[in-house]
Coordinates of C-alpha atoms in Angstrom, one line a residue:
Chain A
X155 CA -29.0 -31.6 83.2
X156 CA -24.9 -30.5 84.3
X157 CA -23.8 -27.4 82.1
X158 CA -21.2 -27.2 79.6
X159 CA -18.2 -26.3 81.0
X160 CA -16.0 -24.9 78.2
X161 CA -18.0 -24.8 75.0
X162 CA -15.8 -23.8 72.2
X163 CA -17.4 -22.5 68.9
X164 CA -15.1 -22.9 65.6
X165 CA -17.0 -20.0 63.6
X166 CA -18.6 -17.4 65.5
X167 CA -21.7 -16.6 63.1
X168 CA -25.4 -17.0 63.4
X169 CA -25.3 -20.7 63.9
X170 CA -22.7 -21.1 66.7
X171 CA -23.9 -17.5 68.1
X172 CA -27.6 -18.6 68.9
X173 CA -26.3 -22.1 70.0
X174 CA -24.3 -20.4 72.6
X175 CA -27.0 -17.7 73.5
X176 CA -29.6 -20.6 73.8
X177 CA -27.1 -22.7 76.3
X178 CA -26.7 -19.4 78.0
X179 CA -30.1 -18.5 78.7
X180 CA -31.0 -22.3 79.6
X181 CA -27.7 -21.9 82.3
X182 CA -26.2 -24.8 80.3
X183 CA -23.2 -23.4 79.6
X184 CA -20.4 -21.6 81.7
X185 CA -17.8 -20.7 79.5
X186 CA -17.7 -20.0 75.5
X187 CA -14.8 -19.5 73.3
X188 CA -15.4 -18.1 70.3
X189 CA -12.8 -18.3 67.4
X190 CA -12.8 -16.9 64.2
X191 CA -11.2 -15.0 61.4
X192 CA -12.6 -12.0 61.2
X193 CA -11.3 -9.7 64.4
X194 CA -14.4 -7.4 64.4
X195 CA -17.3 -10.0 64.3
X196 CA -15.1 -11.6 67.2
X197 CA -15.1 -8.1 69.3
X198 CA -19.1 -7.5 68.1
X199 CA -19.7 -11.5 69.6
X200 CA -17.9 -10.6 73.1
X201 CA -19.8 -7.2 73.1
X202 CA -23.2 -8.9 72.8
X203 CA -22.1 -11.4 75.3
X204 CA -22.6 -14.2 72.9
X205 CA -18.9 -15.3 74.1
X206 CA -17.0 -15.0 77.0
X207 CA -13.4 -14.9 75.7
X208 CA -12.2 -14.8 72.1
X209 CA -9.2 -16.3 70.1
X210 CA -7.7 -16.4 66.8
X211 CA -6.4 -19.9 67.4
X212 CA -8.6 -23.2 67.5
X213 CA -5.9 -25.3 68.8
X214 CA -5.2 -23.1 71.8
X215 CA -9.0 -22.5 72.4
X216 CA -10.1 -26.1 72.4
X217 CA -7.6 -27.2 75.3
X218 CA -9.7 -28.9 78.1
X219 CA -13.0 -28.0 76.3
X220 CA -16.0 -30.2 76.9
X221 CA -17.6 -29.3 73.7
X222 CA -16.6 -28.0 70.3
X223 CA -19.2 -27.0 67.8
X224 CA -17.7 -26.6 64.1
X225 CA -20.0 -23.9 63.0
X226 CA -17.8 -22.2 59.6
X227 CA -19.0 -23.3 56.2
X228 CA -18.1 -27.0 55.2
X229 CA -15.3 -26.2 53.2
X230 CA -13.4 -24.5 56.5
X231 CA -14.1 -27.3 58.3
X232 CA -11.2 -30.1 57.6
X233 CA -8.3 -27.5 58.4
X234 CA -10.1 -26.7 61.6
X235 CA -10.2 -30.1 62.6
X236 CA -6.6 -30.9 61.7
X237 CA -5.7 -28.2 63.7
X238 CA -7.5 -29.2 66.8
X239 CA -7.0 -33.1 66.7
X240 CA -3.7 -33.2 68.6
X241 CA -4.8 -31.1 71.6
X242 CA -8.6 -32.5 72.1
X243 CA -9.1 -34.0 75.8
X244 CA -10.3 -37.6 75.1
X245 CA -13.9 -37.4 75.7
X246 CA -14.5 -33.8 74.3
X247 CA -17.6 -34.1 72.1
X248 CA -17.1 -32.1 68.3
X249 CA -20.0 -31.8 66.7
X250 CA -21.3 -29.4 63.6
X251 CA -23.6 -27.6 62.1
X252 CA -22.7 -28.3 58.4
X253 CA -25.7 -28.7 56.0
X254 CA -24.3 -31.5 54.5
X255 CA -23.3 -34.9 56.0
X256 CA -21.5 -37.2 53.9
X257 CA -18.7 -34.9 53.7
X258 CA -18.5 -34.1 56.9
X259 CA -18.7 -37.7 57.8
X260 CA -15.3 -38.2 55.8
X261 CA -13.6 -35.0 57.4
X262 CA -14.0 -36.9 60.5
X263 CA -12.6 -39.8 59.5
X264 CA -9.6 -38.1 57.7
X265 CA -8.8 -35.4 60.4
X266 CA -10.4 -37.0 63.6
X267 CA -9.7 -40.8 63.6
X268 CA -8.6 -41.3 66.4
X269 CA -11.2 -39.4 68.6
X270 CA -14.6 -40.7 66.4
X271 CA -16.3 -42.0 69.4
X272 CA -17.2 -38.3 70.4
X273 CA -17.8 -37.2 67.1
X274 CA -21.6 -36.2 66.6
X275 CA -22.1 -34.9 62.8
X276 CA -25.4 -32.4 63.0
X277 CA -27.5 -29.9 61.1
X278 CA -29.6 -27.6 62.8
X279 CA -32.1 -26.8 60.0
X280 CA -32.1 -23.0 60.9
X281 CA -31.6 -21.0 58.0
X282 CA -31.5 -17.2 57.4
X283 CA -30.0 -14.7 55.0
X284 CA -28.5 -13.3 57.9
X285 CA -25.2 -14.1 58.9
X286 CA -22.3 -13.0 61.7
X287 CA -22.5 -12.8 65.6
X288 CA -24.5 -9.8 65.3
X289 CA -27.4 -12.1 63.8
X290 CA -27.5 -14.5 66.6
X291 CA -30.5 -14.9 68.8
X292 CA -31.9 -16.6 71.6
X293 CA -34.6 -18.0 70.1
X294 CA -33.4 -18.8 66.8
X295 CA -33.8 -23.0 67.4
X296 CA -36.9 -22.7 69.0
X297 CA -39.7 -24.9 67.3
X298 CA -36.6 -26.1 64.7
X299 CA -35.5 -29.1 64.1
X300 CA -31.8 -30.5 64.1
X301 CA -30.7 -33.8 62.6
X302 CA -28.1 -36.0 64.0
X303 CA -26.3 -38.3 61.7
X304 CA -24.2 -40.1 64.1
X305 CA -21.0 -42.4 62.7
X306 CA -20.9 -45.9 63.5
X307 CA -18.3 -45.4 66.1
X308 CA -20.0 -42.7 67.8
X309 CA -20.6 -43.6 71.4
X310 CA -24.3 -43.5 72.6
X311 CA -23.5 -40.8 75.3
X312 CA -21.5 -38.2 73.1
X313 CA -25.2 -38.7 70.8
X314 CA -27.8 -38.2 73.9
X315 CA -25.7 -35.3 75.3
X316 CA -25.6 -33.5 72.0
X317 CA -29.2 -34.4 71.6
X318 CA -29.9 -33.1 75.1
X319 CA -28.3 -29.7 74.6
X320 CA -29.9 -28.8 71.0
X321 CA -33.4 -29.9 72.9
X322 CA -32.4 -27.4 75.6
X323 CA -32.2 -24.7 72.7
X324 CA -35.9 -25.7 71.8
X325 CA -35.1 -27.9 69.0
X326 CA -36.4 -31.2 68.0
X327 CA -33.7 -33.5 67.7
X328 CA -34.1 -36.7 64.6
X329 CA -31.7 -39.3 63.7
X330 CA -30.8 -40.6 60.5
X331 CA -27.9 -41.7 58.6
X332 CA -25.4 -39.2 56.5
X333 CA -26.8 -40.7 53.0
X334 CA -30.6 -40.4 54.0
X335 CA -30.2 -36.5 55.4
X336 CA -28.1 -35.6 52.3
X337 CA -30.9 -37.1 49.8
X338 CA -33.6 -35.8 51.8
X339 CA -31.7 -31.8 51.9
X340 CA -30.6 -32.0 48.2
X341 CA -34.6 -32.2 47.5
X342 CA -36.2 -29.3 49.7
X343 CA -33.0 -27.2 50.5
X344 CA -30.2 -27.4 48.2
X345 CA -32.3 -27.9 45.2
X346 CA -34.3 -25.1 45.6
X347 CA -31.6 -22.8 46.0
X348 CA -29.7 -24.2 42.7
X349 CA -33.2 -23.1 41.0
X350 CA -33.4 -19.9 42.3
X351 CA -30.2 -18.8 41.5
X352 CA -30.5 -20.4 37.8
X353 CA -33.5 -18.5 37.3
X354 CA -31.9 -15.2 38.7
X355 CA -29.1 -15.9 36.1
X356 CA -31.6 -16.8 33.3
X357 CA -33.5 -13.4 33.9
X358 CA -30.3 -11.3 34.3
X359 CA -29.2 -12.5 30.8
X360 CA -32.6 -11.0 29.2
X361 CA -32.4 -7.4 27.3
X362 CA -35.6 -6.4 29.1
X363 CA -34.1 -6.9 32.6
X364 CA -34.4 -3.9 34.1
X365 CA -38.0 -3.1 33.5
X366 CA -38.5 -7.1 34.4
X367 CA -37.2 -6.4 38.0
X368 CA -38.9 -2.9 37.9
X369 CA -42.3 -5.1 37.9
X370 CA -41.2 -8.1 39.9
X371 CA -43.8 -8.2 42.4
X372 CA -44.6 -10.8 45.9
X373 CA -44.5 -13.7 43.6
X374 CA -40.9 -13.1 42.5
X375 CA -39.9 -11.9 45.8
X376 CA -40.9 -15.2 48.0
X377 CA -39.6 -17.7 45.0
X378 CA -36.1 -15.6 44.5
X379 CA -35.4 -15.2 48.9
X380 CA -33.2 -17.8 48.7
X381 CA -31.1 -16.8 45.4
X382 CA -29.9 -14.0 48.0
X383 CA -27.7 -16.3 49.8
X384 CA -24.3 -16.5 50.7
X385 CA -22.2 -18.1 47.5
X386 CA -19.4 -19.6 49.2
X387 CA -21.8 -21.6 51.5
X388 CA -23.8 -22.4 48.8
X389 CA -20.8 -23.7 46.4
X390 CA -19.6 -25.9 49.1
X391 CA -23.0 -27.4 49.5
X392 CA -23.4 -27.7 46.0
X393 CA -20.2 -29.3 45.8
X394 CA -20.4 -31.6 49.0
X395 CA -23.6 -32.9 47.7
X396 CA -22.8 -33.0 44.3
X397 CA -24.3 -36.6 43.1
X398 CA -27.7 -35.9 45.0
X399 CA -27.6 -32.6 43.7
X400 CA -26.9 -32.9 40.2
X401 CA -29.7 -35.9 39.9
X402 CA -32.6 -33.8 41.6
X403 CA -31.4 -31.0 39.1
X404 CA -31.5 -33.4 36.3
X405 CA -35.2 -34.1 37.6
X406 CA -36.0 -30.6 37.2
X407 CA -34.8 -30.6 33.7
X408 CA -36.7 -33.6 32.7
X409 CA -39.9 -31.7 34.4
X410 CA -39.3 -28.6 32.9
X411 CA -39.1 -30.0 29.3
X412 CA -42.2 -32.0 30.2
X413 CA -43.8 -28.5 30.9
X414 CA -42.5 -27.0 27.7
X415 CA -44.4 -29.4 25.7
X416 CA -47.7 -29.2 27.4
X417 CA -47.5 -25.4 26.9
X418 CA -46.2 -25.7 23.7
X419 CA -48.5 -28.4 22.1
X420 CA -51.3 -26.3 24.1
X421 CA -52.8 -29.4 25.7
X422 CA -54.7 -27.7 28.2
X423 CA -56.2 -31.0 30.0
X424 CA -52.5 -32.4 30.9
X425 CA -51.4 -29.0 31.7
X426 CA -54.3 -28.7 34.2
X427 CA -53.8 -31.9 35.7
X428 CA -49.5 -31.3 35.9
X429 CA -50.7 -27.7 37.4
X430 CA -53.1 -29.5 39.7
X431 CA -51.0 -31.9 41.0
X432 CA -48.3 -29.6 42.3
X433 CA -50.9 -27.1 44.0
X434 CA -52.6 -30.1 46.0
X435 CA -49.6 -31.2 46.9
X436 CA -48.3 -27.8 48.1
X437 CA -51.6 -26.8 49.6
X438 CA -51.6 -29.9 51.8
X439 CA -48.0 -29.6 52.7
X440 CA -48.9 -25.7 54.0
X441 CA -52.0 -26.9 55.4
X442 CA -50.0 -29.8 57.7
X443 CA -47.2 -27.7 58.6
X444 CA -49.6 -24.8 59.9
X445 CA -51.1 -27.5 62.2
X446 CA -47.6 -28.9 63.0
Chain B
X188 CA -64.0 13.3 40.5
X189 CA -67.7 12.1 40.1
X190 CA -68.6 8.5 41.3
X191 CA -69.3 5.8 39.2
X192 CA -73.1 5.2 38.8
X193 CA -73.4 2.0 38.4
X194 CA -70.5 -0.5 38.0
X195 CA -70.7 -4.5 37.3
X196 CA -68.1 -7.0 38.3
X197 CA -68.2 -10.0 35.6
X198 CA -66.5 -12.0 38.3
X199 CA -66.7 -11.6 41.7
X200 CA -64.0 -12.9 43.7
X201 CA -60.8 -11.1 44.8
X202 CA -60.0 -8.9 42.4
X203 CA -63.5 -7.7 41.3
X204 CA -64.7 -7.5 45.2
X205 CA -61.5 -5.7 46.3
X206 CA -61.9 -3.0 43.4
X207 CA -65.6 -2.5 44.4
X208 CA -64.6 -2.7 48.3
X209 CA -62.0 0.1 47.5
X210 CA -64.0 2.7 45.3
X211 CA -67.0 2.4 47.8
X212 CA -64.6 3.3 50.9
X213 CA -63.5 6.4 48.3
X214 CA -67.1 6.9 47.5
X215 CA -66.3 6.6 43.9
X216 CA -69.2 4.2 42.8
X217 CA -72.8 4.3 43.8
X218 CA -74.0 0.7 42.8
X219 CA -72.0 -2.5 42.3
X220 CA -73.5 -5.3 40.6
X221 CA -71.6 -8.7 41.2
X222 CA -72.1 -11.3 38.2
X223 CA -71.0 -15.1 38.9
X224 CA -71.6 -18.8 38.6
X225 CA -71.3 -19.5 42.2
X226 CA -74.5 -18.9 44.1
X227 CA -72.9 -19.0 47.4
X228 CA -70.1 -16.9 46.5
X229 CA -72.5 -14.2 45.6
X230 CA -74.4 -14.5 48.5
X231 CA -71.5 -14.2 50.6
X232 CA -70.5 -11.0 48.4
X233 CA -74.1 -9.3 49.4
X234 CA -73.6 -10.4 52.9
X235 CA -70.3 -8.3 53.2
X236 CA -71.5 -5.5 51.1
X237 CA -69.1 -6.1 48.6
X238 CA -71.6 -5.9 46.1
X239 CA -75.4 -4.0 46.1
X240 CA -77.0 -6.8 43.7
X241 CA -76.4 -10.2 42.5
X242 CA -77.0 -11.6 38.7
X243 CA -76.4 -14.9 37.3
X244 CA -76.8 -12.8 33.9
X245 CA -74.1 -10.5 32.6
X246 CA -76.3 -9.2 29.7
X247 CA -79.0 -8.2 31.7
X248 CA -76.5 -6.9 34.4
X249 CA -74.6 -4.5 32.3
X250 CA -77.7 -2.7 30.9
X251 CA -77.2 0.9 31.7
X252 CA -73.6 0.4 33.4
X253 CA -71.0 3.1 33.4
X254 CA -68.1 0.3 33.7
X255 CA -67.9 -3.1 33.7
X256 CA -64.6 -5.0 35.0
X257 CA -64.3 -8.2 33.5
X258 CA -62.5 -10.1 36.8
X259 CA -62.8 -14.0 35.9
X260 CA -59.9 -16.2 34.8
X261 CA -59.0 -15.1 31.0
X262 CA -60.4 -18.0 29.8
X263 CA -64.0 -17.0 30.4
X264 CA -63.7 -13.4 29.3
X265 CA -64.4 -14.2 25.7
X266 CA -68.0 -15.8 26.5
X267 CA -68.8 -13.0 28.7
X268 CA -67.6 -10.2 26.1
X269 CA -69.7 -11.7 23.5
X270 CA -72.7 -11.9 25.6
X271 CA -72.9 -8.4 26.9
X272 CA -71.6 -6.8 23.4
X273 CA -75.1 -6.3 22.3
X274 CA -76.5 -4.4 25.5
X275 CA -73.9 -2.2 26.4
X276 CA -74.4 1.4 26.3
X277 CA -72.5 3.3 23.8
X278 CA -69.8 5.2 26.3
X279 CA -69.9 2.4 28.8
X280 CA -65.9 1.5 30.2
X281 CA -65.0 -2.4 29.5
X282 CA -61.9 -3.0 31.2
X283 CA -60.4 -6.5 33.1
X284 CA -58.0 -7.5 35.1
X285 CA -56.4 -9.9 33.4
X286 CA -53.1 -11.2 33.8
X287 CA -52.2 -11.6 30.3
X288 CA -53.0 -8.7 27.7
X289 CA -51.9 -10.1 24.3
X290 CA -54.8 -12.5 24.4
X291 CA -57.2 -10.3 26.0
X292 CA -56.3 -8.0 23.4
X293 CA -57.2 -10.3 20.7
X294 CA -60.5 -11.0 22.4
X295 CA -61.9 -7.6 22.5
X296 CA -61.3 -7.2 18.8
X297 CA -63.3 -10.7 18.2
X298 CA -66.2 -9.8 20.5
X299 CA -66.4 -5.9 20.8
X300 CA -65.1 -4.8 17.8
X301 CA -68.0 -2.2 17.6
X302 CA -66.8 -0.6 21.2
X303 CA -62.8 -0.7 21.1
X304 CA -62.9 3.0 21.5
X305 CA -64.0 2.2 25.6
X306 CA -62.1 -1.2 25.8
X307 CA -59.2 -0.5 28.3
X308 CA -57.2 -3.7 29.1
X309 CA -55.5 -3.7 32.0
X310 CA -53.5 -5.7 34.6
X311 CA -53.8 -4.9 38.7
X312 CA -50.3 -6.7 40.1
X313 CA -52.0 -8.2 43.4
X314 CA -51.8 -11.8 43.5
X315 CA -52.5 -13.9 46.2
X316 CA -53.1 -17.5 46.9
X317 CA -56.8 -16.2 48.3
X318 CA -60.1 -16.4 46.0
X319 CA -63.4 -15.9 46.2
X320 CA -65.4 -12.6 47.1
X321 CA -64.7 -13.6 51.0
X322 CA -61.1 -12.9 50.4
X323 CA -62.1 -9.6 48.8
X324 CA -60.5 -6.4 50.7
X325 CA -60.5 -2.7 50.8
X326 CA -56.8 -2.1 50.8
X327 CA -56.0 -4.9 48.4
X328 CA -54.7 -2.5 45.8
X329 CA -53.0 -0.1 48.1
X330 CA -49.3 0.6 46.9
X331 CA -49.6 -2.0 44.3
X332 CA -49.2 -1.3 40.3
X333 CA -51.6 -1.2 37.7
X334 CA -50.9 -1.9 34.2
X335 CA -52.9 -0.4 31.2
X336 CA -52.2 -1.7 27.9
X337 CA -55.0 0.6 25.8
X338 CA -55.6 -0.5 22.3
X339 CA -54.9 1.8 19.3
X340 CA -58.5 2.4 19.5
X341 CA -59.3 3.2 23.0
X342 CA -60.2 7.0 23.6
X343 CA -57.8 9.1 25.9
X344 CA -61.1 10.1 28.4
X345 CA -61.6 6.3 29.1
X346 CA -58.2 5.2 29.5
X347 CA -58.2 8.3 32.1
X348 CA -61.1 7.4 33.7
X349 CA -59.8 3.9 34.4
X350 CA -56.7 5.7 35.6
X351 CA -58.3 7.5 38.1
X352 CA -60.2 4.9 39.4
X353 CA -57.6 2.8 39.9
X354 CA -55.6 5.5 41.9
X355 CA -58.2 6.1 43.5
X356 CA -58.0 2.4 45.1
X357 CA -54.1 3.3 46.6
X358 CA -52.4 2.0 42.9
X359 CA -49.9 3.3 40.7
X360 CA -51.2 2.9 37.2
X361 CA -48.7 2.4 34.3
X362 CA -49.3 2.2 30.5
X363 CA -47.3 -0.3 28.3
X364 CA -48.2 -2.0 25.5
X365 CA -49.7 -5.6 25.8
X366 CA -46.7 -7.1 24.0
X367 CA -44.3 -5.3 26.4
X368 CA -46.2 -6.5 29.2
X369 CA -46.4 -10.1 28.5
X370 CA -43.0 -10.3 28.1
X371 CA -42.1 -8.6 31.2
X372 CA -44.4 -10.5 33.6
X373 CA -43.6 -14.0 31.5
X374 CA -40.0 -13.5 33.0
X375 CA -41.0 -12.5 36.8
X376 CA -44.7 -14.3 37.2
X377 CA -45.2 -16.8 35.0
X378 CA -42.4 -18.3 34.5
X379 CA -41.3 -18.4 38.6
X380 CA -45.1 -19.9 38.7
X381 CA -44.4 -22.8 36.1
X382 CA -40.7 -23.3 37.7
X383 CA -42.5 -24.0 41.4
X384 CA -45.0 -26.2 40.1
X385 CA -42.2 -28.2 37.8
X386 CA -40.4 -28.6 40.9
X387 CA -43.1 -29.8 43.0
X388 CA -43.9 -31.9 40.6
X389 CA -39.9 -33.5 40.2
X390 CA -40.3 -34.2 44.3
X391 CA -43.5 -35.7 44.4
X392 CA -42.2 -38.2 41.8
X393 CA -39.3 -39.3 44.4
X394 CA -39.4 -42.4 46.3
X395 CA -38.6 -40.6 49.2
X396 CA -40.8 -37.9 48.8
X397 CA -42.7 -38.6 52.6
X398 CA -39.5 -37.5 54.4
X399 CA -38.4 -35.0 51.7
X400 CA -41.9 -33.0 52.9
X401 CA -41.5 -33.7 56.4
X402 CA -38.4 -32.2 56.5
X403 CA -38.9 -29.1 54.0
X404 CA -38.7 -25.8 55.9
X405 CA -38.7 -22.2 55.2
X406 CA -36.7 -22.0 52.4
X407 CA -38.9 -24.5 51.0
X408 CA -42.0 -23.1 52.2
X409 CA -40.7 -19.5 50.2
X410 CA -39.8 -21.1 46.9
X411 CA -42.7 -23.2 46.3
X412 CA -45.5 -20.6 48.1
X413 CA -46.8 -19.5 44.4
X414 CA -46.9 -23.5 43.4
X415 CA -50.4 -23.8 45.7
X416 CA -51.7 -21.2 43.0
X417 CA -55.3 -22.1 41.2
X418 CA -54.5 -24.5 38.6
X419 CA -57.2 -23.0 36.3
X420 CA -55.9 -19.7 36.1
X421 CA -52.4 -20.6 35.7
X422 CA -53.3 -23.0 32.9
X423 CA -55.5 -20.1 31.1
X424 CA -51.9 -17.8 31.8
X425 CA -49.6 -19.9 30.4
X426 CA -51.5 -21.2 27.1
X427 CA -52.3 -17.2 26.9
X428 CA -48.4 -16.4 27.2
X429 CA -47.2 -19.1 25.8
X430 CA -44.6 -17.9 23.3
X431 CA -43.0 -15.9 25.8
X432 CA -43.5 -18.6 28.8
X433 CA -41.6 -21.1 26.4
X434 CA -38.9 -19.1 25.3
X435 CA -38.1 -18.4 29.5
X436 CA -38.5 -21.8 30.3
X437 CA -36.1 -23.1 27.5
X438 CA -33.8 -20.2 29.0
X439 CA -34.1 -21.6 32.6
X440 CA -33.4 -25.0 31.2
X441 CA -30.2 -23.5 29.3
X442 CA -29.1 -22.0 32.7
X443 CA -29.7 -25.3 34.7
X444 CA -27.6 -27.5 32.5
X445 CA -24.9 -24.9 33.1
X446 CA -25.1 -25.0 36.6
X447 CA -25.2 -29.3 36.4
X448 CA -21.8 -28.9 34.4
X449 CA -20.4 -26.6 36.8
X450 CA -21.2 -28.7 40.3
X451 CA -20.7 -32.3 38.1
X452 CA -17.0 -30.7 37.1
X453 CA -16.5 -29.4 40.4
X454 CA -15.6 -26.1 39.0
X455 CA -15.7 -23.8 42.6
X456 CA -14.7 -20.7 40.9
X457 CA -17.0 -20.8 38.3
X458 CA -19.7 -22.6 40.7
X459 CA -19.0 -19.4 42.8
X460 CA -19.1 -16.6 40.1
X461 CA -22.9 -18.4 38.6
X462 CA -24.1 -18.3 42.5
X463 CA -22.6 -14.6 43.2
X464 CA -24.0 -12.8 40.2
X465 CA -27.7 -14.3 41.3
X466 CA -27.0 -13.7 44.8
X467 CA -26.0 -10.2 44.1
X468 CA -28.7 -9.2 42.0
X469 CA -31.3 -10.5 44.1
X470 CA -29.9 -8.9 47.2
X471 CA -29.7 -5.4 45.5
X472 CA -33.4 -5.7 44.2
X473 CA -34.4 -6.5 47.5
X474 CA -32.5 -3.3 48.9
X475 CA -34.3 -1.1 46.2
X476 CA -37.9 -2.6 46.7
X477 CA -37.8 -1.7 50.3
X478 CA -36.6 1.8 49.8
X479 CA -39.3 1.9 47.1

């Protein structure tokens, strides 16, 4: 496998930084340029050798790059794509780490219409509440999954190159359509985050909230861990994937209303069946994912 | 502090077994009798020295006991109380580990009306998906909280004795009313469990459930950990605390409907504020509880 001559990170945070570190460890990148809006974060990335040079100018940075990774919140990607479009080398691979894929595909079409053959939308599944270059780590993608959602125009070579680099980071790589991706991640990622935010807000509206938080224990801790996630990122995700997200949130409202009816009617047998179905499925998932 | 001469566990599982082990380690109990319906579990408890003798007959076991801990699901406690009422020594302390306290108080009144001075309802806050005597551990209550909700009739000595024994297990002991307890734990324990069950059931209703579960990652894992909890126990809790639980579930439906409206109207500013409020509160709670 040949190393990437020049990799440009548009967004030098946890995802971009960890991708760069993993490729450096595998000796699969020669020079990494970090682009970002926060000078302190870029300085830290240089200090930690996450990147080899820093720039505030995306268009300048991507000249003669072999690969560009968009690793900002999705809300910033359109502007960045527009900025680099005029200066990209013809065969430069442009990929991204966005958590939603239909909207990112639309951004590629709008801003990089002449370059679609080398655009490889992607989503590394490696969440963390941490952010910034200082949180980047060599092993972040070790054993994790990366989903690629190539456009109909994307050439096989660009997909294969992106795939082999993610594999070199230790990730298992999957391909599916953007719509399939967004449906799946609405269900198992976006909606749990939004349910956790909604639960916290309902709790904060209670008169006894201080005593409640004082006695909150391990169940609360795990259930709400994702409620501590980054507001701008999750606003972008919720809006970008709003159809799938809203449909799944409505299904949760329906499931809750059924549950409230069982509790209020004191239907013990039906309530046991309701809980048992959820508990069995979760336990089986836990057993399977421990084995995997 | 004088050791308990004879402690009887009505229910020899995680909570009862761990209480016995912690008191044994502190040399604060001389003889532990385990009562239960599952012979294999009792045999295991004997093997592991969690208990010193076993019995299938609660009434026989509690004769001349100094303390009885009811450590079964709440749904079984009424029958057990009725069974032991005729044979309890006059000053035997009867306490319990039930997760709901208003309904348990009502059970004490119904079944142990002549013994209320020595009844000390309690709730050790030490959840686990594990159960059975084999899961019992010396340190389960180390640094955990125990809430006591004494009845108006309970004498101070019985409360003090129960408190000192829990403290000897490493727990911090609080007192509050049963109603206050149930309101707090509906909000931070019962409702998160029920939301997690409802979420799992909504997911299981999806056509793409297999692909969804296949890509579920760490956010899903933590958010749904409590969905793997014991169905009978959580049915009992939901029914026992149904008024507080139903009110909080309704508040969650309202919070979700507000969130759906923000997503569908694409109100980015209001959505950011909604998520930011939840995220800030959760992050502050995490910082506080790490320090504590």
